[in-house]
CSV table of C-alpha atoms in Angstrom, one decimal:
chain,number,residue,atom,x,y,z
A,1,UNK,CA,0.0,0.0,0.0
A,2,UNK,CA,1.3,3.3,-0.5
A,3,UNK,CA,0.1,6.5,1.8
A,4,UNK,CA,-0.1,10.2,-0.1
A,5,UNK,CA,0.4,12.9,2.0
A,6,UNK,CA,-1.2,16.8,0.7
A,7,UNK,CA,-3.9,14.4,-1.1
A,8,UNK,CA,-6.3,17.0,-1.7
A,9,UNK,CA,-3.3,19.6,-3.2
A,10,UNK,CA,-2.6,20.0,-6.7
A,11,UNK,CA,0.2,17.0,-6.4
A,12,UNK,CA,-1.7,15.0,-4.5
A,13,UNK,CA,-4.7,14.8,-6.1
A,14,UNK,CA,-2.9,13.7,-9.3
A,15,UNK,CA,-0.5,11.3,-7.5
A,16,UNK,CA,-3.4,9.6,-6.3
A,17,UNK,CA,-5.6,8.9,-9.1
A,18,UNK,CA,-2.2,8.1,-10.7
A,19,UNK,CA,-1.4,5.3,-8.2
A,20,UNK,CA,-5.2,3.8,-8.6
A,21,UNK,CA,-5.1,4.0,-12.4
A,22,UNK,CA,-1.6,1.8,-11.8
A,23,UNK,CA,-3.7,-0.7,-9.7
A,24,UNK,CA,-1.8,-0.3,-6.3
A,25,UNK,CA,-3.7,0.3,-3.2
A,26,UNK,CA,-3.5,3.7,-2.0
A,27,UNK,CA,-4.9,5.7,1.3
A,28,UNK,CA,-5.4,9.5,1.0
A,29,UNK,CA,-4.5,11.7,3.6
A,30,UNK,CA,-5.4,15.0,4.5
A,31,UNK,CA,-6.1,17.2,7.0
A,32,UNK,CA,-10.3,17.3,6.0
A,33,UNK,CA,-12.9,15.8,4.5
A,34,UNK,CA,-12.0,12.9,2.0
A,35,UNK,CA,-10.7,14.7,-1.8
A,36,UNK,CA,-13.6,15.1,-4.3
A,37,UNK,CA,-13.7,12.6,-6.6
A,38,UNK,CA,-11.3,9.8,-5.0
A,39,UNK,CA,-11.0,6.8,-6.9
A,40,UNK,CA,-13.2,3.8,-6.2
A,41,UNK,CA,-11.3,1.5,-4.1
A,42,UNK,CA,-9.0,4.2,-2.5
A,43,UNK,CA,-8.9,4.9,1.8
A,44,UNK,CA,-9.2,8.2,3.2
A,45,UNK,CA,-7.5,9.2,6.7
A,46,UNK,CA,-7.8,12.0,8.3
A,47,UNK,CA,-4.6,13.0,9.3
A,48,UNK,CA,-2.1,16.2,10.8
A,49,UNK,CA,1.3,16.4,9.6
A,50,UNK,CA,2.2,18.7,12.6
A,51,UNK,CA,1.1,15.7,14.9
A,52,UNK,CA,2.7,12.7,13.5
A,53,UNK,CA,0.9,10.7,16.1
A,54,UNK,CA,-2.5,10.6,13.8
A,55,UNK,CA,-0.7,9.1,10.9
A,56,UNK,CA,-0.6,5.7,12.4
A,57,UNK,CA,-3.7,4.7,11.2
A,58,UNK,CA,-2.8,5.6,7.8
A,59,UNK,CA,0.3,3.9,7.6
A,60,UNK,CA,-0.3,0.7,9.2
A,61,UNK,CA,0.5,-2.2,6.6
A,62,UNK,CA,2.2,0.8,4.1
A,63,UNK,CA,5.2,0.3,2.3
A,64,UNK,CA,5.9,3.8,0.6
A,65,UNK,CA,4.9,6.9,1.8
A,66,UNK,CA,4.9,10.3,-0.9
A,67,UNK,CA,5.5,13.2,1.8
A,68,UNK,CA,4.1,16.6,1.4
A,69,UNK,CA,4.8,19.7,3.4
A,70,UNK,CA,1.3,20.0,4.2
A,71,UNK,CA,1.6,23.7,2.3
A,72,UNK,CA,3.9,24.8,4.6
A,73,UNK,CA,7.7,24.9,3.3
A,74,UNK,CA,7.9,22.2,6.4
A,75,UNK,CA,7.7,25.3,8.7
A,76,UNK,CA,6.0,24.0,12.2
A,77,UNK,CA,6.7,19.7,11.2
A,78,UNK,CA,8.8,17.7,12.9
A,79,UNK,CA,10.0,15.2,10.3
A,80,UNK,CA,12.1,13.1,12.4
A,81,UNK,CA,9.1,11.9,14.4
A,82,UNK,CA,7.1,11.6,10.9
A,83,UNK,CA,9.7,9.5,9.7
A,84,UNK,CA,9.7,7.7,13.7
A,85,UNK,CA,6.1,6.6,12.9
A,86,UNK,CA,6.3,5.5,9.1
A,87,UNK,CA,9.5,3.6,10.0
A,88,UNK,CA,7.6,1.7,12.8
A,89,UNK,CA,4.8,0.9,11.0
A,90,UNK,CA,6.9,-0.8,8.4
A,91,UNK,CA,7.4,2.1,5.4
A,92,UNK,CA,10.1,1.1,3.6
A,93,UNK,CA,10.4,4.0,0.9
A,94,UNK,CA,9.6,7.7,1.2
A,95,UNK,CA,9.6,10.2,-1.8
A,96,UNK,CA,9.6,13.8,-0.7
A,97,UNK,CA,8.1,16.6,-2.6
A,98,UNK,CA,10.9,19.7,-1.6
A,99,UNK,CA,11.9,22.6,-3.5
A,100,UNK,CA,14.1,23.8,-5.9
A,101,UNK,CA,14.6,26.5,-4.0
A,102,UNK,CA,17.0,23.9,-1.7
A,103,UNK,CA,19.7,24.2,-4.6
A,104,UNK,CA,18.8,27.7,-6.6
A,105,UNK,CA,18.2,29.9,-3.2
A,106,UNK,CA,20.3,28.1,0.0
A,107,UNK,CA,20.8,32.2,1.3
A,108,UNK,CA,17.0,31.9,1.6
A,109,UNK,CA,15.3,30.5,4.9
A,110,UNK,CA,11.5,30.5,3.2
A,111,UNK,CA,12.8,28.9,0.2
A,112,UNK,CA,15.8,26.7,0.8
A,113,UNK,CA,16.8,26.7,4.9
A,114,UNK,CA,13.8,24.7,5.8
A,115,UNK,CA,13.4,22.2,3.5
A,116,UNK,CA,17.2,21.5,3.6
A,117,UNK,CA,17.1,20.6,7.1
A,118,UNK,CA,13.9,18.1,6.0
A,119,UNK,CA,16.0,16.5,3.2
A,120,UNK,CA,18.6,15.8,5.3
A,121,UNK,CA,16.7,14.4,7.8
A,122,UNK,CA,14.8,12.1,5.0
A,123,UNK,CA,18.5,11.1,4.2
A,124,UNK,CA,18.9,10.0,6.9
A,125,UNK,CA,15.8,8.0,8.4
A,126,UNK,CA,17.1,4.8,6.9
A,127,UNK,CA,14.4,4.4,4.4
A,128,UNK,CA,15.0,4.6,0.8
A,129,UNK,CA,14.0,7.9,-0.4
A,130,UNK,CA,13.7,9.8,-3.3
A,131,UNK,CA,13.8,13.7,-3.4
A,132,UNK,CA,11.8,16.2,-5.9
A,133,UNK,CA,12.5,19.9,-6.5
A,134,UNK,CA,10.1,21.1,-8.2
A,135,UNK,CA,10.4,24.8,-9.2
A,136,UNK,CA,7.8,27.2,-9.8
A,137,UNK,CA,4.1,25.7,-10.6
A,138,UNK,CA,2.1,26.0,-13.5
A,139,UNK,CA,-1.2,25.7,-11.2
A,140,UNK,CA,-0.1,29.0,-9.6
A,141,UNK,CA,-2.1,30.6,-12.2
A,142,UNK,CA,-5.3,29.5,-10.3
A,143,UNK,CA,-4.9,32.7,-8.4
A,144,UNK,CA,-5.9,34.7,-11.9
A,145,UNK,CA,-8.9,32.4,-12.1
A,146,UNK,CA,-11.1,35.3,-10.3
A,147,UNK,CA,-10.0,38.0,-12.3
A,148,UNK,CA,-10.2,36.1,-15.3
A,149,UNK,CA,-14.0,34.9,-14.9
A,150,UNK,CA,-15.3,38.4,-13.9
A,151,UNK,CA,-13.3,40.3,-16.3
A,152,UNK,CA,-11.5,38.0,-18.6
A,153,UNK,CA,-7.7,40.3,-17.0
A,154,UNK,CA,-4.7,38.5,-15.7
A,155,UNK,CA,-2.9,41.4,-13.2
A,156,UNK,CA,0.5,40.2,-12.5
A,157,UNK,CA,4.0,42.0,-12.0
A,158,UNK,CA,6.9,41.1,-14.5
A,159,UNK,CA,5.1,40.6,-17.8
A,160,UNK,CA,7.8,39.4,-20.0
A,161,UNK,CA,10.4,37.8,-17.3
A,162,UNK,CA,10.0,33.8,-18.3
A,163,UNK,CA,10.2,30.9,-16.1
A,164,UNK,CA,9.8,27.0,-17.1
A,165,UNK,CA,7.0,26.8,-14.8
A,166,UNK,CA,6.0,22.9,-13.9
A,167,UNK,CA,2.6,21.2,-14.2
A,168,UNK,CA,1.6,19.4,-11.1
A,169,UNK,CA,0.5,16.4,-12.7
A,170,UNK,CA,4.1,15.8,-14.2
A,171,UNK,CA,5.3,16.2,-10.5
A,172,UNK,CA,2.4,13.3,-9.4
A,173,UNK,CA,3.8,11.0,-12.3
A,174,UNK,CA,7.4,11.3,-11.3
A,175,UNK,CA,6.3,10.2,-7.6
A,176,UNK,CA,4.3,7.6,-8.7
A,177,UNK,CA,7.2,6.0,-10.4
A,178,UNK,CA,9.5,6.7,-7.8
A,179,UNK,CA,7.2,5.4,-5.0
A,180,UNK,CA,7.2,1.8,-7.1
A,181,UNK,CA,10.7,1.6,-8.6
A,182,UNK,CA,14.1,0.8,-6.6
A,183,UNK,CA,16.2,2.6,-9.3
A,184,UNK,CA,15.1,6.2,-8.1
A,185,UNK,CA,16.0,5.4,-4.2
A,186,UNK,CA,18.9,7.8,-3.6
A,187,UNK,CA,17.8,10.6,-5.8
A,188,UNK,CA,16.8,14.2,-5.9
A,189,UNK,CA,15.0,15.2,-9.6
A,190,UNK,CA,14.5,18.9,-10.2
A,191,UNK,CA,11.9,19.4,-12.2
A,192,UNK,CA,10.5,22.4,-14.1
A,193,UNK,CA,8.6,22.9,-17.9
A,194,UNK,CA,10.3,22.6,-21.6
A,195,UNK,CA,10.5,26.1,-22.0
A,196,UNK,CA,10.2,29.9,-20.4
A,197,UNK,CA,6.8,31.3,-20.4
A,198,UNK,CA,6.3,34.6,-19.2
A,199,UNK,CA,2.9,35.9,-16.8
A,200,UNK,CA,1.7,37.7,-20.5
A,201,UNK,CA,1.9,34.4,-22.2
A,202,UNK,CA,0.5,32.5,-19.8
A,203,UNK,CA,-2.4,34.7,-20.0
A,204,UNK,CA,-2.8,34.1,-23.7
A,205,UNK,CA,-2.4,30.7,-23.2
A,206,UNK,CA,-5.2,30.9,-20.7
A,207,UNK,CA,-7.3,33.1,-23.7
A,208,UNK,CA,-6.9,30.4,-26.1
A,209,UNK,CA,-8.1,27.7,-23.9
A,210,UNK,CA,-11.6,30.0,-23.3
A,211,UNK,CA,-11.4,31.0,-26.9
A,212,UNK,CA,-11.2,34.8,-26.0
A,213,UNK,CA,-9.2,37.3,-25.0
A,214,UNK,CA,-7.8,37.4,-21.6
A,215,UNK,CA,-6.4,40.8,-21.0
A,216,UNK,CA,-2.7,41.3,-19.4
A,217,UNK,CA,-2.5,44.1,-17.2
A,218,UNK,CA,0.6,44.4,-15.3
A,219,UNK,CA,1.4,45.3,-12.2
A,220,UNK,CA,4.5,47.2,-10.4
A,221,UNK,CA,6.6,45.4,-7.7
A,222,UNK,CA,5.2,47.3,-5.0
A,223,UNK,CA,1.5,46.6,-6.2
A,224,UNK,CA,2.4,43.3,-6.6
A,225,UNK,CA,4.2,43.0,-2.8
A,226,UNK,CA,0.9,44.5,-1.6
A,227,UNK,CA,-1.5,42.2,-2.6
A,228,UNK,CA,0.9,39.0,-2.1
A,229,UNK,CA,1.4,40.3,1.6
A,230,UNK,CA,-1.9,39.0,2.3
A,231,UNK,CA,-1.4,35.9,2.4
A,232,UNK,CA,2.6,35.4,2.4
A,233,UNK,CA,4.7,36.4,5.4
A,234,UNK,CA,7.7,38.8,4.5
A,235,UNK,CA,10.5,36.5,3.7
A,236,UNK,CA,8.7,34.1,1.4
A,237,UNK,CA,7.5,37.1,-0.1
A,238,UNK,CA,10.6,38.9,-0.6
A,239,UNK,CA,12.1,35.3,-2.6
A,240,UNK,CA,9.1,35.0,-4.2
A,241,UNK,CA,9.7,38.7,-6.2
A,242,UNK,CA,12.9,38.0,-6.7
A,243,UNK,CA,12.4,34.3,-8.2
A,244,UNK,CA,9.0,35.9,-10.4
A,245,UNK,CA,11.2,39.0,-11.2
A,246,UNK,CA,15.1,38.0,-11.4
A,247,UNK,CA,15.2,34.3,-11.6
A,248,UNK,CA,18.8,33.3,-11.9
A,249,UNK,CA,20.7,30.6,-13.8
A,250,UNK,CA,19.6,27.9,-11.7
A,251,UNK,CA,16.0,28.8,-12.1
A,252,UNK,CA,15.7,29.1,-15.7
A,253,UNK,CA,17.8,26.0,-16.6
A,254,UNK,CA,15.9,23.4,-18.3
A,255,UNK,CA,16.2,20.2,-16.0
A,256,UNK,CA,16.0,17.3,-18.0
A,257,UNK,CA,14.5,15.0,-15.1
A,258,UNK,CA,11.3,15.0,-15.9
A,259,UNK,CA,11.7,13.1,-19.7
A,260,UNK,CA,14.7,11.2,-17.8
A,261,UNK,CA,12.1,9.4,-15.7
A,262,UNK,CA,9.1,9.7,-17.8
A,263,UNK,CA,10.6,8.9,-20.8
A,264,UNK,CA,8.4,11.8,-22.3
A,265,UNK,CA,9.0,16.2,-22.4
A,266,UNK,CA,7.3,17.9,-19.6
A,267,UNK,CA,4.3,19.6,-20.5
A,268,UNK,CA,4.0,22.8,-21.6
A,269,UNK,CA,1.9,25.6,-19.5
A,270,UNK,CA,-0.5,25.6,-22.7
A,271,UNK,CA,-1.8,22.0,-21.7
A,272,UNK,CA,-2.1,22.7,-18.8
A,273,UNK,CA,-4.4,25.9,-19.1
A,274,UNK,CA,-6.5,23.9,-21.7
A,275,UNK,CA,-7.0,20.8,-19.1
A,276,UNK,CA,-7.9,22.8,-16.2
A,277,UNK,CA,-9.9,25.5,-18.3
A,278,UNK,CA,-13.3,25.3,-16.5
A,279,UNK,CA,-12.0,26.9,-13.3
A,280,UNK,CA,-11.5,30.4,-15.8
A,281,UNK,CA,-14.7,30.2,-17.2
């Protein structure tokens, strides 16, 4: 059996319905009510990463365990004693969704200091693990889904900066082939998109899966540091703008990971826009 972690988030959801499609047995877990739409055959638990304690009922007869940060860059989780419990209850392989902001911003705490210290503990809980680094997602764009409905506008700051953004679902398919295969246990895949695409293409993109026009207004970095400080404390904040508006080397460099484990490209963000179209209409 394998346990998903974050199974209602834009990973999970896709890891799981990825695992039941394979035919292995899979239990949800989440912090709520059961995901919409679960497959038939698939457990729920209702569990708290910050109290490792409630997972035990998920993990009891598991053998692989896809950890998520719960949504919170691992700020506030102990994962020593989430590895403790998995590790007693017989878990013999654990694939961590991280950050590539582990390797492209280490100066940064929000980005890279956290989830370091969770990797390293993950390397060494004894289990065989797999890492992923994903960089910036494509499903970010949800946040334009608003704006888009009630006025067919994308408002975003750096028009024309690019960034090979990353659909989830390619994330959830590299997990669900590291979660069954041996030959990824000692790894750590960054994984990002086939190409740049900047906030104005993306909204194009997003206007040719409605077939009309989105509109692309753009926003300054202090409009855009207003409305992100909202909901994003000041240090995750700060990287973010500087990832959105100055990405460096490391963050526009085309990983090939994804077709490495795949066997296929990632997709682009335009395929991803036309598969999740209904939430801008």
């Amino acid at each position: 059996m394998i346990v998903v972690t974050g199974a209602t988030g834009n990973v999970g959801r896709s890891l799981v319905r990825a695992m039941a499609e394979a035919g292995e047995r899979v239990t949800a877990v989440s912090r709520g009510t059961a995901p919409v739409n679960l497959p038939r055959g698939t457990g729920h638990v209702r569990a708290d990463l910050a109290a490792p304690e409630t997972l035990r009922p998920a993990l009891d007869g598991a053998e692989a365990l896809f950890l998520h940060d719960g949504g919170t860059g691992g700020v506030g989780l102990d994962p020593r004693a989430i590895l403790d419990v998995a590790r007693a209850a017989g878990v013999r392989r654990v694939v961590l969704l991280s950050s590539q902001g582990v390797v492209t911003r280490p100066e940064s705490a929000s980005h890279g200091g956290v989830m370091r210290a969770v990797e390293e503990t993950v390397r060494e809980s004894g289990l065989a693990w797999t890492i992923l680094r994903p960089g910036v997602f494509a499903s970010n764009a949800y946040a334009w889904a608003e704006s888009v409905r009630a006025e067919r506008t994308v408002a975003a700051p750096f028009g024309d900066v690019g960034i090979p953004v990353i659909d989830p679902a390619d994330i959830a398919e590299v997990a669900a082939v590291a979660l069954r295969k041996d030959e990824h246990a000692g790894r750590a895949y960054e994984l990002n998109g086939p190409a740049a695409v900047t906030p104005r293409q993306q909204a194009e993109a997003i206007g040719a899966a409605l077939g009309e026009p989105v509109r692309f207004v753009e926003l300054t970095r202090a409009e855009a540091q207003a409305r992100m400080a909202a909901f994003m404390p000041e240090p995750s904040l700060e990287t973010s703008l500087a990832v959105l508006g100055e990405p460096n080397a490391a963050e526009l460099r085309l990983s090939p990971d994804v077709e490495h484990v795949l066997g296929r490209a990632p997709r682009p963000f335009a395929e991803w826009a036309r598969r999740n179209v209904e939430a801008f209409r």
